[in-house]
Short mmCIF file of C-alpha atoms and ligand atoms in Angstrom, two decimals:
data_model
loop_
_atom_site.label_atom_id
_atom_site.label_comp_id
_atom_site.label_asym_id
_atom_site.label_seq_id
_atom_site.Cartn_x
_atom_site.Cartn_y
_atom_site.Cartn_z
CA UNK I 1 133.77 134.34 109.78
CA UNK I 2 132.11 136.46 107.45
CA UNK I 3 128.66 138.71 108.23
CA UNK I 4 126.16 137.66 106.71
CA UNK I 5 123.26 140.04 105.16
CA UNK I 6 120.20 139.73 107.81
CA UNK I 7 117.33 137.31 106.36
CA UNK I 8 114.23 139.74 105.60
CA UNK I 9 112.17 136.20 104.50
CA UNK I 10 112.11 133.11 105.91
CA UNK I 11 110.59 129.61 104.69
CA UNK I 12 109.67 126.74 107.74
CA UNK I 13 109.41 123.51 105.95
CA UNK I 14 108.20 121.02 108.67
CA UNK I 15 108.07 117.19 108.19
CA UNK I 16 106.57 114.36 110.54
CA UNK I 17 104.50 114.89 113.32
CA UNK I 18 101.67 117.15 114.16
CA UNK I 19 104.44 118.44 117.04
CA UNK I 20 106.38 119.37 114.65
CA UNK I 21 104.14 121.37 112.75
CA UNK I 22 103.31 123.00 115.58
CA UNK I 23 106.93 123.46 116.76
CA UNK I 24 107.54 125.08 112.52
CA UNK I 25 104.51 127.71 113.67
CA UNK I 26 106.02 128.76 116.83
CA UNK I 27 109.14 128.85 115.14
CA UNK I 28 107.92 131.16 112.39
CA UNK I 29 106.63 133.71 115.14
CA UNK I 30 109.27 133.86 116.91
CA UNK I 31 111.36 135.15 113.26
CA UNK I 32 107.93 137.45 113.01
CA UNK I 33 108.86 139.27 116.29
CA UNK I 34 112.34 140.05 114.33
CA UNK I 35 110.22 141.57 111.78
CA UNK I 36 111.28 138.14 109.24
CA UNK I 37 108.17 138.09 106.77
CA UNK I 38 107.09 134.65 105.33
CA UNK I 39 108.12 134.25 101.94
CA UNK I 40 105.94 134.35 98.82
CA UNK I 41 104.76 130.60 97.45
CA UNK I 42 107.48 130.37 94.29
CA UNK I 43 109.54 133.27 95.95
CA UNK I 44 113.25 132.41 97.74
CA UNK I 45 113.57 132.82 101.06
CA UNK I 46 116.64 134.37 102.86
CA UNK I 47 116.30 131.76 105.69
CA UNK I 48 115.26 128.79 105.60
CA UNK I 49 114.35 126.08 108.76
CA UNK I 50 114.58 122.62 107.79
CA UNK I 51 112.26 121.25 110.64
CA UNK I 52 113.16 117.67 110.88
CA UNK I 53 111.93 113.95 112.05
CA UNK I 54 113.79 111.59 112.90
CA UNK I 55 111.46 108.66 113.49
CA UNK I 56 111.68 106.50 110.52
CA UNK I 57 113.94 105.83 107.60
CA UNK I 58 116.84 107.81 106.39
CA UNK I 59 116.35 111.02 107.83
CA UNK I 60 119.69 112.39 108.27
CA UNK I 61 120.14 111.55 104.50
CA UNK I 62 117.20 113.91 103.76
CA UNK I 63 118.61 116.33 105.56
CA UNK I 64 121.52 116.61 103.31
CA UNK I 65 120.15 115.97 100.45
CA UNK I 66 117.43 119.16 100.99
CA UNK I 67 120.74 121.11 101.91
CA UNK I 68 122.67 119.95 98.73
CA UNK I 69 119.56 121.64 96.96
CA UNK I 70 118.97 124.34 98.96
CA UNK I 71 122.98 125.29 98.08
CA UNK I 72 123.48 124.43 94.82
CA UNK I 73 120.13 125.96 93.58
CA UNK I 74 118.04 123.32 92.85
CA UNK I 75 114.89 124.47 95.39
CA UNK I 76 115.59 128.39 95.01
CA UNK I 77 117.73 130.41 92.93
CA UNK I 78 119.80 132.19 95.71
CA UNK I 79 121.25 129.68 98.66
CA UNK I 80 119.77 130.86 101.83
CA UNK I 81 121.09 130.86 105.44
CA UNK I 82 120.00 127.53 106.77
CA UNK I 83 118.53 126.22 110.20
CA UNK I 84 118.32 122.64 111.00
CA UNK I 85 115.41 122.07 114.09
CA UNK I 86 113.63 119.23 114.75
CA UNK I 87 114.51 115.77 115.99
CA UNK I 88 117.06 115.30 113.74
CA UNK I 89 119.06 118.44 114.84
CA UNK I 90 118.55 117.04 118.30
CA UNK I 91 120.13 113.57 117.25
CA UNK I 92 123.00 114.51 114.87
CA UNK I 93 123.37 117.98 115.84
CA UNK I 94 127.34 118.07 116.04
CA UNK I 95 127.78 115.64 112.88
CA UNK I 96 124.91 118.20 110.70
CA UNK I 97 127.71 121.03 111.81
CA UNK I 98 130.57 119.01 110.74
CA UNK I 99 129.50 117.53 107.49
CA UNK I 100 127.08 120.74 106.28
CA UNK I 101 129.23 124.55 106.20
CA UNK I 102 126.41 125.60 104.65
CA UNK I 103 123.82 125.10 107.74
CA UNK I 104 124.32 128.25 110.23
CA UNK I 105 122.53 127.17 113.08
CA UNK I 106 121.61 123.94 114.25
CA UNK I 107 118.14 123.83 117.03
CA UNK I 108 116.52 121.19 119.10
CA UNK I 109 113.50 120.68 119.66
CA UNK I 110 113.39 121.91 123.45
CA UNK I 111 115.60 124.80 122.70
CA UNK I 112 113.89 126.44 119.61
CA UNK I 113 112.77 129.48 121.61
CA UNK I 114 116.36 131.04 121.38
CA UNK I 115 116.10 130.82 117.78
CA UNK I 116 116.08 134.87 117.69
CA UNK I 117 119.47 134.83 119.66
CA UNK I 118 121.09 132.63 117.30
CA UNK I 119 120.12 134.08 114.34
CA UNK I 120 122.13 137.25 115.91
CA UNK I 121 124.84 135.58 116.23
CA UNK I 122 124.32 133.85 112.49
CA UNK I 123 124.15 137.21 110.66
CA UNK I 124 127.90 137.49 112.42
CA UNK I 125 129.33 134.89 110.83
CA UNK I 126 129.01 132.46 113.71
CA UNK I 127 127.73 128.73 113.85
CA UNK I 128 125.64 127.90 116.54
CA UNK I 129 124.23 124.90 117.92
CA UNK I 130 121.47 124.77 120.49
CA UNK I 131 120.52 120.94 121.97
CA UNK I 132 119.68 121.70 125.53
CA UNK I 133 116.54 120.25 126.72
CA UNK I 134 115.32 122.56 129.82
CA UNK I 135 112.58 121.27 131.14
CA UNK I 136 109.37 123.60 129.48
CA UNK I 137 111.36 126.92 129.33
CA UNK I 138 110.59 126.96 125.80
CA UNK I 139 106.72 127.75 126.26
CA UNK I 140 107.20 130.41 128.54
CA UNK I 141 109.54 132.70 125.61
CA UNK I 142 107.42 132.25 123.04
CA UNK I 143 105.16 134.68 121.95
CA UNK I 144 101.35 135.12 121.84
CA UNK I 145 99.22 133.45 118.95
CA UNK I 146 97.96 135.95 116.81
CA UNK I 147 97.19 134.26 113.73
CA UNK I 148 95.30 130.75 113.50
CA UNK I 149 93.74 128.34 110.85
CA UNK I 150 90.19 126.59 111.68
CA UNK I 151 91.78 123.87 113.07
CA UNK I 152 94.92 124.73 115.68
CA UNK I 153 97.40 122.49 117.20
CA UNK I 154 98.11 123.00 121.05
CA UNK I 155 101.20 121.42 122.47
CA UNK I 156 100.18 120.45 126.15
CA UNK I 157 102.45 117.49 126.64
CA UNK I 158 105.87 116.36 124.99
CA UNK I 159 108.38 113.89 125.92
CA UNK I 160 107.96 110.22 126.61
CA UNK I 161 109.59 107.65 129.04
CA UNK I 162 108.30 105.04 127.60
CA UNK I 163 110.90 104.18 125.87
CA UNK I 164 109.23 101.50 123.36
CA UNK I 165 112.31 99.38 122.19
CA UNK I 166 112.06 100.65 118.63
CA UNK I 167 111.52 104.44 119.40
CA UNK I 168 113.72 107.35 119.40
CA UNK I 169 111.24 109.62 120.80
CA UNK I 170 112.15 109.25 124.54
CA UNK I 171 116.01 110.52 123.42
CA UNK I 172 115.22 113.63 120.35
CA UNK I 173 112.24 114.82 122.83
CA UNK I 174 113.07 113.71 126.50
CA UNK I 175 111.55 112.58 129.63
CA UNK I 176 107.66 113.52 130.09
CA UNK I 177 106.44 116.88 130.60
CA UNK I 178 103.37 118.37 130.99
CA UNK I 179 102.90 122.35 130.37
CA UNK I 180 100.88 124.09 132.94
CA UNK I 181 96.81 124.04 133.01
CA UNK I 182 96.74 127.71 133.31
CA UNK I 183 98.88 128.41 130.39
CA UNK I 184 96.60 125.95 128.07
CA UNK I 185 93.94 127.89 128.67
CA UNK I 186 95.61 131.22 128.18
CA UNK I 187 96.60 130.30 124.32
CA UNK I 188 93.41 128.00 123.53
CA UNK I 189 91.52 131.56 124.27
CA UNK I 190 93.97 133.12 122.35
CA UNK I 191 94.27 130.72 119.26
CA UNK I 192 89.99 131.30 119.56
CA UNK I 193 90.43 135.06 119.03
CA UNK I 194 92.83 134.54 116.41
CA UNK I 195 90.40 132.35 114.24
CA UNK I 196 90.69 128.68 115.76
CA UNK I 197 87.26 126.83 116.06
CA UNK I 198 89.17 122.94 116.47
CA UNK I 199 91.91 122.72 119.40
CA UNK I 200 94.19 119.54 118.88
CA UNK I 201 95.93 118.82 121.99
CA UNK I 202 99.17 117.46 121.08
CA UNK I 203 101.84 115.09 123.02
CA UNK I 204 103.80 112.30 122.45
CA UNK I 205 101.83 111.01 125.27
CA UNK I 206 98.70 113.30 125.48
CA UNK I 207 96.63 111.26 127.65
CA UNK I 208 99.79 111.24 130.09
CA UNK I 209 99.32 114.87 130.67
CA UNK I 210 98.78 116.06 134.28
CA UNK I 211 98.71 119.12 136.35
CA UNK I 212 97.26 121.62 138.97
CA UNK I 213 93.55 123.34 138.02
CA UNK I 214 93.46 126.76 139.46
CA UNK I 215 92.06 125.48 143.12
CA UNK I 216 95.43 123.68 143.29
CA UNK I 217 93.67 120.12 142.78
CA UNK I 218 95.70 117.74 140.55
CA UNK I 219 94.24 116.85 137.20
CA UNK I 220 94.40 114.94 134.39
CA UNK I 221 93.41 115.29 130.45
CA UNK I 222 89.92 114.84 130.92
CA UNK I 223 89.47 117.67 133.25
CA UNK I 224 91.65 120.10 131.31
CA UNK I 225 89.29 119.37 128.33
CA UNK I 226 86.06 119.87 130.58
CA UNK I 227 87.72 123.48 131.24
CA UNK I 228 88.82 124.03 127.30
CA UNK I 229 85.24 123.07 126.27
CA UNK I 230 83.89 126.12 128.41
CA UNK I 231 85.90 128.76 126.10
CA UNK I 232 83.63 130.72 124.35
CA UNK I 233 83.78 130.16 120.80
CA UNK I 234 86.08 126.97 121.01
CA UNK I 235 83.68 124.67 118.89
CA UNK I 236 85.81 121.43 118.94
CA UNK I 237 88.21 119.79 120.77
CA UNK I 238 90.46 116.85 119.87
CA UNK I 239 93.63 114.90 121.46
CA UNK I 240 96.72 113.01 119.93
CA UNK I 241 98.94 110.78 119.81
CA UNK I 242 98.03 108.49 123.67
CA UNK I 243 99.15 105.46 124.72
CA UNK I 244 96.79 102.52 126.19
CA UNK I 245 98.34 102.34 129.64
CA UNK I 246 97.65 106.43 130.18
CA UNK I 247 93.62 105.88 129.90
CA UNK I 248 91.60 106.28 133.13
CA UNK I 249 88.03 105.87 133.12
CA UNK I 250 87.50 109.93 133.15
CA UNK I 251 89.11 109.96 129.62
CA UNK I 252 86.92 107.53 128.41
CA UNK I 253 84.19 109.46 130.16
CA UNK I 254 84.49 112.23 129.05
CA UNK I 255 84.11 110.81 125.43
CA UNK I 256 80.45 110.51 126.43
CA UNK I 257 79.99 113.86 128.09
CA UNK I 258 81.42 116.52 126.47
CA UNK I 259 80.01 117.51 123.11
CA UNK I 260 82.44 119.51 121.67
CA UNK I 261 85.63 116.51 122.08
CA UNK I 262 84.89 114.87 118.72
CA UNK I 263 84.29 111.24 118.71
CA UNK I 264 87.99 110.24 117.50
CA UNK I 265 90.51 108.57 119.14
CA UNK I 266 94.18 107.71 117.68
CA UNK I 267 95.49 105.08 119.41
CA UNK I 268 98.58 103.18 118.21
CA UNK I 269 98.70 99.39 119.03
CA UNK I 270 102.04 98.76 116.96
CA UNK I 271 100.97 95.05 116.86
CA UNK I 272 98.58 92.15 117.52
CA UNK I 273 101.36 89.73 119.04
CA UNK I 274 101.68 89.59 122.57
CA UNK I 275 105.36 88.10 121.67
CA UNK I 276 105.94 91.18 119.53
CA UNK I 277 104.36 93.91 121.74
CA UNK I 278 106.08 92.32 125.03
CA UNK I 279 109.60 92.41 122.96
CA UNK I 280 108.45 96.27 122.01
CA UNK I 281 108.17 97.06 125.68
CA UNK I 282 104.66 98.20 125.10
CA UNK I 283 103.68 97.17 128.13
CA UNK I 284 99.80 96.13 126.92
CA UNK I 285 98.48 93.06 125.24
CA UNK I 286 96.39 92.93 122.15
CA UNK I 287 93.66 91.79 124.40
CA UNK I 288 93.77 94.34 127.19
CA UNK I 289 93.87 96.93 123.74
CA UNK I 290 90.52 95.67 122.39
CA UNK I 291 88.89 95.62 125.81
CA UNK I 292 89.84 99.28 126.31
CA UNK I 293 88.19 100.11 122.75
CA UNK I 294 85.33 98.22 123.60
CA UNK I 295 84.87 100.48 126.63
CA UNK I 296 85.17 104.20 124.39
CA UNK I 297 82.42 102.21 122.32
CA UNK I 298 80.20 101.95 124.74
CA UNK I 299 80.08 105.36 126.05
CA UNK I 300 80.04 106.57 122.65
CA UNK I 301 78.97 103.96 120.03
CA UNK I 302 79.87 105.99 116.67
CA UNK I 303 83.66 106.92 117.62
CA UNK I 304 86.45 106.31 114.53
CA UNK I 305 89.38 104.65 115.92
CA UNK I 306 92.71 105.15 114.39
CA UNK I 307 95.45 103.82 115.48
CA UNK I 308 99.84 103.11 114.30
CA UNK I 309 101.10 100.01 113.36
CA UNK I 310 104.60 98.78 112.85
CA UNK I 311 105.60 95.56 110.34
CA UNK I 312 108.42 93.43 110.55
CA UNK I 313 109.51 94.21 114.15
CA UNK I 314 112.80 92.25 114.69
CA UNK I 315 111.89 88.32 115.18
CA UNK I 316 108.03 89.13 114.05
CA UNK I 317 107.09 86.15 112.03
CA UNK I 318 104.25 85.52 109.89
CA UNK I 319 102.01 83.60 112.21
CA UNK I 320 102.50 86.47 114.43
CA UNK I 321 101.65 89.18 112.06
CA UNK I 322 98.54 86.90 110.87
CA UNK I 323 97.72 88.05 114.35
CA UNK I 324 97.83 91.62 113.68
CA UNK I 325 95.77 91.19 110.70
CA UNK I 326 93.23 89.45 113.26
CA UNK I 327 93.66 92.26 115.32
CA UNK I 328 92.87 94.72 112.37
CA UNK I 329 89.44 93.17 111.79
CA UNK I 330 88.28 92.42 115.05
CA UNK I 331 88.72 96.59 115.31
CA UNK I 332 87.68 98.06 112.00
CA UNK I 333 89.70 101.02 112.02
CA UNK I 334 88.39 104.17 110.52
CA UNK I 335 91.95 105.37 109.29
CA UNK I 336 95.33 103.66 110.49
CA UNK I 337 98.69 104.76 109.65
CA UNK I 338 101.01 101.70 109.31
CA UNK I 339 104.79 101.73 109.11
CA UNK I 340 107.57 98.83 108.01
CA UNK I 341 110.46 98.85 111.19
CA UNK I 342 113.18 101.24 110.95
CA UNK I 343 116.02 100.76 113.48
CA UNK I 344 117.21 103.81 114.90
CA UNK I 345 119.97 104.01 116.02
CA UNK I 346 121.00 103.87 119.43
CA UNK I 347 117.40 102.24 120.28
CA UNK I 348 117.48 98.81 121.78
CA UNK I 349 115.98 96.86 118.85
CA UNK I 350 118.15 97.80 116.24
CA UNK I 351 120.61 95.40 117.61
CA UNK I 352 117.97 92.44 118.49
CA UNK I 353 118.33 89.46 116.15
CA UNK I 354 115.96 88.30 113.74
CA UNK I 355 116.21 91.36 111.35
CA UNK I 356 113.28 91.03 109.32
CA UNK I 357 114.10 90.98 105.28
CA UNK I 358 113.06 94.34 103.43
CA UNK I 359 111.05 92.06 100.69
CA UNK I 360 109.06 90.65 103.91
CA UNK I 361 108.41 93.55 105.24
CA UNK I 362 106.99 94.80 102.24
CA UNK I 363 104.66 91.99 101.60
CA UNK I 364 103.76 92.56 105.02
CA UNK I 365 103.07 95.92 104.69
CA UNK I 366 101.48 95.61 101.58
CA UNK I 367 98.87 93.33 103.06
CA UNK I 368 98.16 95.50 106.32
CA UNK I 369 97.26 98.42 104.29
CA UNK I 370 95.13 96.63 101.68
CA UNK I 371 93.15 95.35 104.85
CA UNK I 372 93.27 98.86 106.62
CA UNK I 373 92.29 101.15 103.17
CA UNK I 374 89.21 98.22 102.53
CA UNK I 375 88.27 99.26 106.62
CA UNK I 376 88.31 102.80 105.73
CA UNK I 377 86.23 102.54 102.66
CA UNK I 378 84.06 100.54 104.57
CA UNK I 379 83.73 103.38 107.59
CA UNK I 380 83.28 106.09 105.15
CA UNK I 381 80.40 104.03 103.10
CA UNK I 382 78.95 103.51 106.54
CA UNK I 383 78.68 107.14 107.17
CA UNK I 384 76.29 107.54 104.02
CA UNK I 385 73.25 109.43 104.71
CA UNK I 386 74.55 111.06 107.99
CA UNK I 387 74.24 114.89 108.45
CA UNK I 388 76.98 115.99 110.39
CA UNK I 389 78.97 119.53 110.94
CA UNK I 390 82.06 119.56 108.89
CA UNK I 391 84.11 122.84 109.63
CA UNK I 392 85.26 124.70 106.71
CA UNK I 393 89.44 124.34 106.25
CA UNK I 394 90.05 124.95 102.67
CA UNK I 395 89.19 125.68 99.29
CA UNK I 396 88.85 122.58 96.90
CA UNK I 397 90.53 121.97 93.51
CA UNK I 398 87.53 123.70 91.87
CA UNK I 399 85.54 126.66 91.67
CA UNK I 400 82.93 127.03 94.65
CA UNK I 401 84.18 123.70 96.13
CA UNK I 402 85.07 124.17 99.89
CA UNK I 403 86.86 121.36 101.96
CA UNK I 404 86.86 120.18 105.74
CA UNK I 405 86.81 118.11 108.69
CA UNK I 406 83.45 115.19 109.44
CA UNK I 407 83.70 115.04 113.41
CA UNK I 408 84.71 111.45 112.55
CA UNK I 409 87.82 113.38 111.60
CA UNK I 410 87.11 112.09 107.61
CA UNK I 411 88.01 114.89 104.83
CA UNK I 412 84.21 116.44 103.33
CA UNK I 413 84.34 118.17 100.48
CA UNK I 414 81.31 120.15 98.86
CA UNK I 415 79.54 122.75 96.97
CA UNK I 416 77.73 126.07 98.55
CA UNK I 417 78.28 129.36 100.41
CA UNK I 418 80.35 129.18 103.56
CA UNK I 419 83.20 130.74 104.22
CA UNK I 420 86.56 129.00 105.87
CA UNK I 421 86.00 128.46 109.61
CA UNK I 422 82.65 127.79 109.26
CA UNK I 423 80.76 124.44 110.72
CA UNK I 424 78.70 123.72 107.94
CA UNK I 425 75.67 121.57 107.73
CA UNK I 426 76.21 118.67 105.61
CA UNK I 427 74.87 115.25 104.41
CA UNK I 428 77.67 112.86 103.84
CA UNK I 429 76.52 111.69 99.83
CA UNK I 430 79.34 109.61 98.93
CA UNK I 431 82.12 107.91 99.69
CA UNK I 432 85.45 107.30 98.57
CA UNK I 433 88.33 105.51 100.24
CA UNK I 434 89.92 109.26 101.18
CA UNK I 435 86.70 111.87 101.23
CA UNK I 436 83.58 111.90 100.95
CA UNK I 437 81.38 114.29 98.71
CA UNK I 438 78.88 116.15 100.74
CA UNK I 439 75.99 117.97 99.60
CA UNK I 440 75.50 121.55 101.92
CA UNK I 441 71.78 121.56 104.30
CA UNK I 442 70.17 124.89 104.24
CA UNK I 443 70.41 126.43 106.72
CA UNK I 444 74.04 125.72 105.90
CA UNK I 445 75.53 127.07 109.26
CA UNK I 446 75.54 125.01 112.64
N1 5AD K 501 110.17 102.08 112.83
C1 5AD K 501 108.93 102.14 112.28
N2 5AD K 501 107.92 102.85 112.81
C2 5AD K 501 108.15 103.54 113.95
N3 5AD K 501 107.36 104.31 114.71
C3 5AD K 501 108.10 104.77 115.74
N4 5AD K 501 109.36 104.31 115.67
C4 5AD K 501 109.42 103.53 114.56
C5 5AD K 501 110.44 102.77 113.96
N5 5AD K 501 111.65 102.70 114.50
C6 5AD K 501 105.96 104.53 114.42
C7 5AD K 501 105.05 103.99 115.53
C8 5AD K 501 104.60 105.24 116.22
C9 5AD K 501 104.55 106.22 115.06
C10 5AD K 501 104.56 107.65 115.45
O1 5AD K 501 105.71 105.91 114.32
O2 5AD K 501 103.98 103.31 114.94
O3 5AD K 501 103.34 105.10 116.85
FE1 SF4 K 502 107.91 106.19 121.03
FE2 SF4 K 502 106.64 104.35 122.53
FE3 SF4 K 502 107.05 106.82 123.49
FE4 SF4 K 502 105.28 106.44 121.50
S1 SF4 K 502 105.12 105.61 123.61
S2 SF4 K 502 106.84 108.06 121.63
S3 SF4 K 502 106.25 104.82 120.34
S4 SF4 K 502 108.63 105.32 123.01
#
């Protein structure tokens, strides 16, 4: 096999989850430590990591289709060495290598952390593929955060056993795991000094997370956020993606005690049929969903709820997704993200009869969302006249306009003089279906 010219740039794109953006940082520090520079927006890169998801539609199809361009110069003008990570890689690892010549090395999600190996062995000549899944090594190679936006993602949980009949989570990611208390708070006061104000804590199944606290007593998410809220200059904290049978009353608790966990909560229902979610393996009904809601309402009356949604599950019919509509008002979602079914392959309800017809699902779909974009208007009209901190992410489209992040996790955007990071004082002015305008208090700094 030929040598091949070490990459001086590199380009991470990341699609999917929040996990995975986090997983495309990590990655692109770990090619920082090899001295690998990000390349310039418009510029080629030498290397580029296709960091994949494999959760819905045709993903593997993407995959070669962003390699076909990458190699025959449609995205850049030079083909670069190419990495395939992600759930994808995890999945189709062997068949990526057999079908692509152009991909040089080919990384699972568990195993990304020898990424610097590989590429030694890539500049060779050599084809690697990495797929292993040992259990948290990963966390422990990577190296300190030195550089962070506002608002940080912090992986504290990944894996799922689960296994919800449509999923493919529980097989790219594997069984739970939770990363250990004392290293969480080790890089949340890092990702602090390096700029964060926002922590999300990430996992598959964040609210599953457990572990030791440094007097040896077992804990669970609540307590690990008590602790995070005590670093110094750690202004917000936030949790996703959880699952309805990992609550416990200190969760919901907590949502009433600590002031810096924002008063969000994602949490996907899939479906309002018992029929449906009993056939999912979701293990909860629609009823003991809304009574759980009901109880993070009480102990904190203006929380947004989000939550996922899947149409068309195999045998779903109308009647029963009628009852996900009813489900849908009875909740009035601040923001939902709603999906038609994909079967993945190798999950147990690609083969279950009763197939539901694309044209179906999209009616079905279409409906859902019209219901779920009229809640969000609705939420955001609601939050009219509120003065709330909104912390500083971006610039906006125009000159002097500055965007960011309600704690009702809606995007503000504004006129004044902040700076990114900031939590600016705002009153929420007006509201669209996706942002609001707000207009800056003085004193504009919280
Ligand atoms: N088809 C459609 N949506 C899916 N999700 C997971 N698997 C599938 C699938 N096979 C959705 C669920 C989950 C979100 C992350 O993706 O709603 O909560
Ligand atoms: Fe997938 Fe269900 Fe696990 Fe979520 S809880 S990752 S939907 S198997």
């Amino acid at each position: 096999m030929k040598p091949i010219d070490p990459p001086k740039t590199y380009r991470v794109k990341s699609f999917g989850c929040q996990m995975n953006v986090y997983d495309g940082e990590r990655m692109a520090e770990l090619l920082a430590t090899r001295g690998i520079t990000p390349a310039a927006d418009g510029e080629d890169a030498d290397l580029v990591v296709l960091n994949t998801c494999h959760i819905r539609e045709k993903a593997a199809e993407k995959v070669y289709s962003d390699i076909g361009r990458l190699t025959k110069g449609k995205t850049q003008k030079k083909a670069p060495m190419i990495a395939v990570a992600g759930c994808v890689a995890q999945a189709e690892g062997e068949e990526i290598m057999a079908r692509a010549p152009a991909v040089s090395m080919v990384v699972g999600p568990q195993a990304y952390h020898r990424l610097p190996e590989m590429l030694d062995k890539a500049v060779q000549g050599e084809r690697i593929t990495d797929t292993d899944m040992p259990a948290i090594a990963k966390f422990d190679s990577l190296p300190q955060r030195r550089r962070s936006a506002p608002g940080a993602f912090l992986t504290v949980q990944e894996g799922c056993d689960k296994f919800c009949t449509y999923c493919v989570v529980p097989y790219t990611r594997g069984a739970e795991i939770s990363r250990p208390y004392r290293d969480l708070i080790i890089e949340a006061q890092k990702l602090v000094e390096a700029g964060a104000r926002e922590i999300t804590l990430l996992g598959q199944n964040v609210n599953a997370w457990s572990g030791e606290d440094v007097k040896g007593a077992a804990i669970g998410l609540a307590a690990l956020i008590r602790d995070l809220a005590k670093v110094d200059g750690l202004r917000r904290i936030r949790y996703t993606t959880s699952h309805p049978n990992d609550m416990d009353d200190a969760l919901i608790a907590a949502h009433g005690e600590v002031e810096k966990l924002m008063p969000y909560l994602h949490l996907p229902v899939q479906s309002g049929s018992n029929r449906v979610l009993k056939a999912m393996n979701r293990s909860h009904t629609a009823e003991s969903y809304l009574k759980l809601l009901e109880r993070f309402r009480e102990v904190r009356p203006d929380i947004a709820l989000s939550g996922d949604f899947i149409v068309g599950f195999p045998g779903e019919t109308e009647a029963e997704f009628e009852e996900t509509l009813s489900l849908v008002d009875a909740v009035k979602y601040s923001a939902a993200y709603s999906f038609k079914y994909s079967p993945r392959p190798g999950t147990p309800a690609a083969t279950m009869e009763g197939q539901i017809a694309a044209e179906v699902m999209d009616e079905r779909l279409q409906r859902l969302q019209s219901a779920l974009n009229r809640d969000q208007l609705a939420f955001n009209q609601a939050s009219i006249g509120k003065t709330c901190d909104v912390l500083v992410e971006r610039r906006g489209k125009f000159d002097g306009q500055w965007l960011g992040k309600s704690p009702w996790l809606q995007s503000v955007w504004f006129e004044g003089d902040v700076e990114i990071g900031d939590l600016a004082r705002v009153t929420l002015a007006e509201a669209g279906p996706n942002s609001i305008r707000g207009e800056l208090l003085q004193p504009a700094l919280a």
